Amino acid sequence: MDIRKELLPFILPAILLIIWYLLTDGLHLIPYYILPSPLNVFTAAWTLISNGKLFMHTSSTLVKVFSGIILASAVAIPLGIVLGWYETLDRLSSLIISILRPIPPISWIPFSILWFGIGLSSAVFVIFIGCVFSVLVYTIDGVKRTDKVLIEAAQTLGANNWNILTKIVLPSALPYIVSGLKVGVSIALMCTVSAEMIASSRGLGYMILTASQLFQPGTVVVGMIIIGLIGILFDYGFRKAQDRIFW
């Protein structure tokens, strides 16, 4: 294993951390209320860990993210396979999908509050809206890109539609589905934080908003860092899945 290659991604963050320290605690060029120092952020993180609030807000955010992604996948993957397989249904639904897909998920927050109130259901609905179209479009595309020669060969051998869909189309579309889920997770994190700032009483978004109102910039940065770390973990998991699936 090349140690230098493994350490390469950490060089730029280390440089930025040193610059951050020099601008704040080192040379005192930037005041605390504009940008908290690394020490302030570490102190805020330690306080949040000690009182259990960081775990509470992080776990609440993860529950919303997983719930929204699972719900979106349960709807988008089967629907995407059906629409990708039946061209008539695809044409029938293409216009409505094209209209709804570009609408920002956070614009649904007022309706989510009206329909579900403040809490978990409201946030999960916004995450669902944010994820479902990316997974759906990638799934449709994956089904359509299935090698027609394989489908024709299976039909020649007497395979029915169910066998073709489960044994040929779904495995062929799986890399596209994973790519759609990868995009959906990124959108889900953004939707979660946005929804938690407006339609939730706990979670990292709620923690960030409350900290900004109480003039606690260190806590705000801690929340931002945790969101980034969650994104890195999800991205790592999907990259590992793609390494196993893509051939």
mmCIF file of C-alpha atoms in Angstrom:
data_model
loop_
_atom_site.group_PDB
_atom_site.id
_atom_site.type_symbol
_atom_site.label_atom_id
_atom_site.label_comp_id
_atom_site.label_asym_id
_atom_site.label_seq_id
_atom_site.Cartn_x
_atom_site.Cartn_y
_atom_site.Cartn_z
ATOM 1 C CA MET A 1 0.000 0.000 0.000
ATOM 2 C CA ASP A 2 1.343 3.421 -1.012
ATOM 3 C CA ILE A 3 1.176 5.508 2.194
ATOM 4 C CA ARG A 4 1.746 8.766 0.336
ATOM 5 C CA LYS A 5 -1.227 8.110 -1.921
ATOM 6 C CA GLU A 6 -3.391 7.234 1.087
ATOM 7 C CA LEU A 7 -2.411 10.448 2.901
ATOM 8 C CA LEU A 8 -2.900 12.688 -0.141
ATOM 9 C CA PRO A 9 -6.618 13.478 0.501
ATOM 10 C CA PHE A 10 -5.761 14.739 4.016
ATOM 11 C CA ILE A 11 -3.155 17.293 2.943
ATOM 12 C CA LEU A 12 -5.527 20.054 1.816
ATOM 13 C CA PRO A 13 -7.829 19.744 4.888
ATOM 14 C CA ALA A 14 -4.740 19.958 7.130
ATOM 15 C CA ILE A 15 -3.549 23.097 5.339
ATOM 16 C CA LEU A 16 -6.999 24.682 5.631
ATOM 17 C CA LEU A 17 -7.116 23.789 9.336
ATOM 18 C CA ILE A 18 -3.773 25.504 9.930
ATOM 19 C CA ILE A 19 -4.921 28.610 8.028
ATOM 20 C CA TRP A 20 -8.188 28.575 9.989
ATOM 21 C CA TYR A 21 -6.261 28.451 13.294
ATOM 22 C CA LEU A 22 -3.912 31.248 12.274
ATOM 23 C CA LEU A 23 -6.760 33.530 11.202
ATOM 24 C CA THR A 24 -8.663 33.008 14.463
ATOM 25 C CA ASP A 25 -6.726 31.938 17.581
ATOM 26 C CA GLY A 26 -3.264 32.467 16.093
ATOM 27 C CA LEU A 27 -3.306 36.043 14.768
ATOM 28 C CA HIS A 28 -6.815 37.056 15.912
ATOM 29 C CA LEU A 29 -7.603 38.495 12.478
ATOM 30 C CA ILE A 30 -11.199 37.169 12.442
ATOM 31 C CA PRO A 31 -13.409 37.653 15.533
ATOM 32 C CA TYR A 32 -15.310 34.775 17.113
ATOM 33 C CA TYR A 33 -18.761 36.021 16.069
ATOM 34 C CA ILE A 34 -17.746 35.888 12.379
ATOM 35 C CA LEU A 35 -15.855 32.598 12.428
ATOM 36 C CA PRO A 36 -15.267 30.430 15.535
ATOM 37 C CA SER A 37 -11.780 29.031 15.995
ATOM 38 C CA PRO A 38 -10.970 25.289 15.852
ATOM 39 C CA LEU A 39 -10.661 25.350 19.658
ATOM 40 C CA ASN A 40 -14.136 26.888 19.980
ATOM 41 C CA VAL A 41 -15.552 24.209 17.697
ATOM 42 C CA PHE A 42 -13.800 21.438 19.643
ATOM 43 C CA THR A 43 -15.137 22.844 22.931
ATOM 44 C CA ALA A 44 -18.672 23.031 21.503
ATOM 45 C CA ALA A 45 -18.385 19.464 20.203
ATOM 46 C CA TRP A 46 -17.180 18.184 23.579
ATOM 47 C CA THR A 47 -20.064 19.927 25.339
ATOM 48 C CA LEU A 48 -22.614 18.466 22.906
ATOM 49 C CA ILE A 49 -21.126 14.986 23.309
ATOM 50 C CA SER A 50 -21.064 15.271 27.104
ATOM 51 C CA ASN A 51 -24.701 16.310 27.447
ATOM 52 C CA GLY A 52 -25.869 13.787 24.849
ATOM 53 C CA LYS A 53 -27.396 16.391 22.516
ATOM 54 C CA LEU A 54 -25.088 15.586 19.598
ATOM 55 C CA PHE A 55 -26.099 11.929 19.627
ATOM 56 C CA MET A 56 -29.776 12.833 19.980
ATOM 57 C CA HIS A 57 -29.797 15.275 17.058
ATOM 58 C CA THR A 58 -27.577 13.087 14.847
ATOM 59 C CA SER A 59 -29.668 9.959 15.414
ATOM 60 C CA SER A 60 -32.850 11.936 14.715
ATOM 61 C CA THR A 61 -31.426 13.162 11.408
ATOM 62 C CA LEU A 62 -30.287 9.656 10.415
ATOM 63 C CA VAL A 63 -33.726 8.200 11.185
ATOM 64 C CA LYS A 64 -35.330 10.780 8.892
ATOM 65 C CA VAL A 65 -32.764 10.212 6.126
ATOM 66 C CA PHE A 66 -33.069 6.416 6.199
ATOM 67 C CA SER A 67 -36.867 6.547 6.413
ATOM 68 C CA GLY A 68 -37.109 8.908 3.453
ATOM 69 C CA ILE A 69 -34.658 6.921 1.318
ATOM 70 C CA ILE A 70 -36.304 3.564 2.085
ATOM 71 C CA LEU A 71 -39.748 4.956 1.303
ATOM 72 C CA ALA A 72 -38.518 6.602 -1.910
ATOM 73 C CA SER A 73 -36.768 3.378 -3.001
ATOM 74 C CA ALA A 74 -39.856 1.273 -2.270
ATOM 75 C CA VAL A 75 -41.867 3.503 -4.600
ATOM 76 C CA ALA A 76 -39.321 4.556 -7.238
ATOM 77 C CA ILE A 77 -37.574 1.249 -8.019
ATOM 78 C CA PRO A 78 -40.666 -0.878 -8.816
ATOM 79 C CA LEU A 79 -42.320 2.068 -10.597
ATOM 80 C CA GLY A 80 -39.133 2.774 -12.558
ATOM 81 C CA ILE A 81 -38.905 -0.854 -13.690
ATOM 82 C CA VAL A 82 -42.531 -0.817 -14.857
ATOM 83 C CA LEU A 83 -42.203 2.520 -16.680
ATOM 84 C CA GLY A 84 -38.908 1.503 -18.245
ATOM 85 C CA TRP A 85 -40.362 -1.797 -19.443
ATOM 86 C CA TYR A 86 -43.690 -0.544 -20.789
ATOM 87 C CA GLU A 87 -43.085 2.278 -23.271
ATOM 88 C CA THR A 88 -46.750 3.340 -23.326
ATOM 89 C CA LEU A 89 -46.790 3.923 -19.570
ATOM 90 C CA ASP A 90 -43.487 5.770 -19.830
ATOM 91 C CA ARG A 91 -44.888 8.146 -22.430
ATOM 92 C CA LEU A 92 -48.070 8.572 -20.384
ATOM 93 C CA SER A 93 -46.164 9.626 -17.262
ATOM 94 C CA SER A 94 -43.195 11.447 -18.817
ATOM 95 C CA LEU A 95 -44.822 14.899 -18.798
ATOM 96 C CA ILE A 96 -45.923 14.826 -15.162
ATOM 97 C CA ILE A 97 -42.494 13.541 -14.088
ATOM 98 C CA SER A 98 -40.790 16.283 -16.103
ATOM 99 C CA ILE A 99 -42.975 18.896 -14.393
ATOM 100 C CA LEU A 100 -42.577 17.636 -10.819
ATOM 101 C CA ARG A 101 -38.884 16.643 -10.900
ATOM 102 C CA PRO A 102 -37.353 20.170 -11.161
ATOM 103 C CA ILE A 103 -39.466 21.544 -8.275
ATOM 104 C CA PRO A 104 -37.134 22.081 -5.260
ATOM 105 C CA PRO A 105 -38.063 19.685 -2.427
ATOM 106 C CA ILE A 106 -37.989 22.489 0.152
ATOM 107 C CA SER A 107 -40.869 24.174 -1.683
ATOM 108 C CA TRP A 108 -43.016 21.266 -0.441
ATOM 109 C CA ILE A 109 -42.316 22.144 3.207
ATOM 110 C CA PRO A 110 -45.466 24.337 3.632
ATOM 111 C CA PHE A 111 -47.629 21.474 2.375
ATOM 112 C CA SER A 112 -45.768 18.966 4.540
ATOM 113 C CA ILE A 113 -46.552 21.074 7.607
ATOM 114 C CA LEU A 114 -50.223 21.394 6.598
ATOM 115 C CA TRP A 115 -50.569 17.684 5.891
ATOM 116 C CA PHE A 116 -48.367 16.123 8.583
ATOM 117 C CA GLY A 117 -47.690 18.873 11.132
ATOM 118 C CA ILE A 118 -44.313 19.493 12.791
ATOM 119 C CA GLY A 119 -42.202 16.385 13.331
ATOM 120 C CA LEU A 120 -40.873 13.192 11.803
ATOM 121 C CA SER A 121 -43.591 12.592 9.194
ATOM 122 C CA SER A 122 -43.274 16.088 7.767
ATOM 123 C CA ALA A 123 -39.490 15.823 7.352
ATOM 124 C CA VAL A 124 -39.682 12.296 5.896
ATOM 125 C CA PHE A 125 -42.207 13.509 3.302
ATOM 126 C CA VAL A 126 -39.834 16.268 2.131
ATOM 127 C CA ILE A 127 -36.934 13.791 1.954
ATOM 128 C CA PHE A 128 -39.131 11.354 0.018
ATOM 129 C CA ILE A 129 -39.986 14.043 -2.537
ATOM 130 C CA GLY A 130 -36.312 14.940 -2.859
ATOM 131 C CA CYS A 131 -35.142 11.344 -3.419
ATOM 132 C CA VAL A 132 -37.921 9.661 -5.334
ATOM 133 C CA PHE A 133 -37.425 11.359 -8.702
ATOM 134 C CA SER A 134 -33.659 10.810 -8.905
ATOM 135 C CA VAL A 135 -34.058 7.099 -8.109
ATOM 136 C CA LEU A 136 -37.020 6.838 -10.484
ATOM 137 C CA VAL A 137 -35.254 8.469 -13.453
ATOM 138 C CA TYR A 138 -32.063 6.427 -12.976
ATOM 139 C CA THR A 139 -34.092 3.213 -12.692
ATOM 140 C CA ILE A 140 -36.050 3.953 -15.889
ATOM 141 C CA ASP A 141 -32.798 4.726 -17.697
ATOM 142 C CA GLY A 142 -31.198 1.516 -16.419
ATOM 143 C CA VAL A 143 -34.115 -0.613 -17.599
ATOM 144 C CA LYS A 144 -34.083 0.997 -21.045
ATOM 145 C CA ARG A 145 -30.334 0.395 -21.397
ATOM 146 C CA THR A 146 -30.677 -3.357 -20.890
ATOM 147 C CA ASP A 147 -29.098 -5.227 -23.797
ATOM 148 C CA LYS A 148 -31.922 -6.061 -26.235
ATOM 149 C CA VAL A 149 -30.015 -9.133 -27.436
ATOM 150 C CA LEU A 150 -30.274 -10.677 -23.955
ATOM 151 C CA ILE A 151 -34.002 -9.940 -23.792
ATOM 152 C CA GLU A 152 -34.641 -11.403 -27.251
ATOM 153 C CA ALA A 153 -32.593 -14.491 -26.421
ATOM 154 C CA ALA A 154 -34.601 -15.045 -23.241
ATOM 155 C CA GLN A 155 -37.872 -14.627 -25.113
ATOM 156 C CA THR A 156 -36.694 -17.102 -27.739
ATOM 157 C CA LEU A 157 -36.015 -19.631 -24.988
ATOM 158 C CA GLY A 158 -39.555 -19.159 -23.666
ATOM 159 C CA ALA A 159 -38.949 -16.911 -20.672
ATOM 160 C CA ASN A 160 -41.977 -14.922 -19.518
ATOM 161 C CA ASN A 161 -41.936 -11.207 -18.629
ATOM 162 C CA TRP A 162 -41.465 -11.860 -14.913
ATOM 163 C CA ASN A 163 -38.382 -14.020 -15.493
ATOM 164 C CA ILE A 164 -36.941 -11.473 -17.929
ATOM 165 C CA LEU A 165 -37.506 -8.595 -15.493
ATOM 166 C CA THR A 166 -36.049 -10.395 -12.466
ATOM 167 C CA LYS A 167 -33.223 -12.342 -14.123
ATOM 168 C CA ILE A 168 -32.058 -9.931 -16.865
ATOM 169 C CA VAL A 169 -33.506 -6.417 -16.570
ATOM 170 C CA LEU A 170 -33.111 -5.891 -12.823
ATOM 171 C CA PRO A 171 -29.453 -7.069 -12.630
ATOM 172 C CA SER A 172 -28.649 -4.944 -15.693
ATOM 173 C CA ALA A 173 -30.331 -1.866 -14.186
ATOM 174 C CA LEU A 174 -28.824 -2.354 -10.710
ATOM 175 C CA PRO A 175 -25.735 -0.142 -11.295
ATOM 176 C CA TYR A 176 -28.019 2.682 -12.424
ATOM 177 C CA ILE A 177 -30.274 2.187 -9.413
ATOM 178 C CA VAL A 178 -27.275 2.429 -7.078
ATOM 179 C CA SER A 179 -26.174 5.615 -8.849
ATOM 180 C CA GLY A 180 -29.666 7.026 -8.392
ATOM 181 C CA LEU A 181 -29.600 6.153 -4.701
ATOM 182 C CA LYS A 182 -26.191 7.810 -4.366
ATOM 183 C CA VAL A 183 -27.561 11.034 -5.834
ATOM 184 C CA GLY A 184 -30.713 10.647 -3.735
ATOM 185 C CA VAL A 185 -28.751 10.421 -0.480
ATOM 186 C CA SER A 186 -27.007 13.730 -1.173
ATOM 187 C CA ILE A 187 -30.364 15.349 -1.870
ATOM 188 C CA ALA A 188 -31.824 13.653 1.219
ATOM 189 C CA LEU A 189 -29.228 15.227 3.514
ATOM 190 C CA MET A 190 -29.905 18.691 2.115
ATOM 191 C CA CYS A 191 -33.664 18.171 2.380
ATOM 192 C CA THR A 192 -33.357 16.843 5.927
ATOM 193 C CA VAL A 193 -31.435 19.846 7.212
ATOM 194 C CA SER A 194 -33.791 22.264 5.441
ATOM 195 C CA ALA A 195 -36.882 20.490 6.767
ATOM 196 C CA GLU A 196 -35.476 20.286 10.298
ATOM 197 C CA MET A 197 -34.914 24.035 10.347
ATOM 198 C CA ILE A 198 -38.603 24.640 9.663
ATOM 199 C CA ALA A 199 -40.694 21.554 10.342
ATOM 200 C CA SER A 200 -38.962 19.696 13.171
ATOM 201 C CA SER A 201 -38.129 20.021 16.850
ATOM 202 C CA ARG A 202 -34.919 17.987 16.773
ATOM 203 C CA GLY A 203 -32.150 16.987 14.377
ATOM 204 C CA LEU A 204 -28.944 18.569 13.106
ATOM 205 C CA GLY A 205 -30.812 21.212 11.100
ATOM 206 C CA TYR A 206 -32.804 22.196 14.187
ATOM 207 C CA MET A 207 -29.584 22.233 16.248
ATOM 208 C CA ILE A 208 -27.866 24.520 13.721
ATOM 209 C CA LEU A 209 -30.820 26.924 13.560
ATOM 210 C CA THR A 210 -31.190 27.065 17.350
ATOM 211 C CA ALA A 211 -27.445 27.616 17.822
ATOM 212 C CA SER A 212 -27.451 30.501 15.328
ATOM 213 C CA GLN A 213 -30.345 32.133 17.187
ATOM 214 C CA LEU A 214 -28.527 31.714 20.521
ATOM 215 C CA PHE A 215 -25.277 33.097 19.060
ATOM 216 C CA GLN A 216 -23.334 29.826 19.304
ATOM 217 C CA PRO A 217 -21.278 29.701 16.077
ATOM 218 C CA GLY A 218 -19.138 26.845 17.405
ATOM 219 C CA THR A 219 -22.212 24.608 17.633
ATOM 220 C CA VAL A 220 -23.250 25.668 14.118
ATOM 221 C CA VAL A 221 -19.900 24.516 12.728
ATOM 222 C CA VAL A 222 -20.127 21.235 14.665
ATOM 223 C CA GLY A 223 -23.490 20.537 13.026
ATOM 224 C CA MET A 224 -22.080 21.342 9.588
ATOM 225 C CA ILE A 225 -19.093 19.039 10.153
ATOM 226 C CA ILE A 226 -21.308 16.148 11.296
ATOM 227 C CA ILE A 227 -23.480 16.523 8.187
ATOM 228 C CA GLY A 228 -20.327 16.425 6.050
ATOM 229 C CA LEU A 229 -19.082 13.296 7.834
ATOM 230 C CA ILE A 230 -22.432 11.563 7.330
ATOM 231 C CA GLY A 231 -22.210 12.408 3.626
ATOM 232 C CA ILE A 232 -18.692 10.949 3.455
ATOM 233 C CA LEU A 233 -19.832 7.700 5.095
ATOM 234 C CA PHE A 234 -22.765 7.335 2.703
ATOM 235 C CA ASP A 235 -20.532 8.106 -0.279
ATOM 236 C CA TYR A 236 -17.981 5.520 0.882
ATOM 237 C CA GLY A 237 -20.701 2.887 1.274
ATOM 238 C CA PHE A 238 -22.098 3.510 -2.195
ATOM 239 C CA ARG A 239 -18.633 3.494 -3.772
ATOM 240 C CA LYS A 240 -17.992 0.090 -2.217
ATOM 241 C CA ALA A 241 -21.348 -1.130 -3.523
ATOM 242 C CA GLN A 242 -20.555 0.202 -6.994
ATOM 243 C CA ASP A 243 -17.155 -1.534 -6.955
ATOM 244 C CA ARG A 244 -18.949 -4.831 -6.414
ATOM 245 C CA ILE A 245 -21.745 -4.219 -8.921
ATOM 246 C CA PHE A 246 -20.041 -2.537 -11.885
ATOM 247 C CA TRP A 247 -18.267 -4.854 -14.258
#
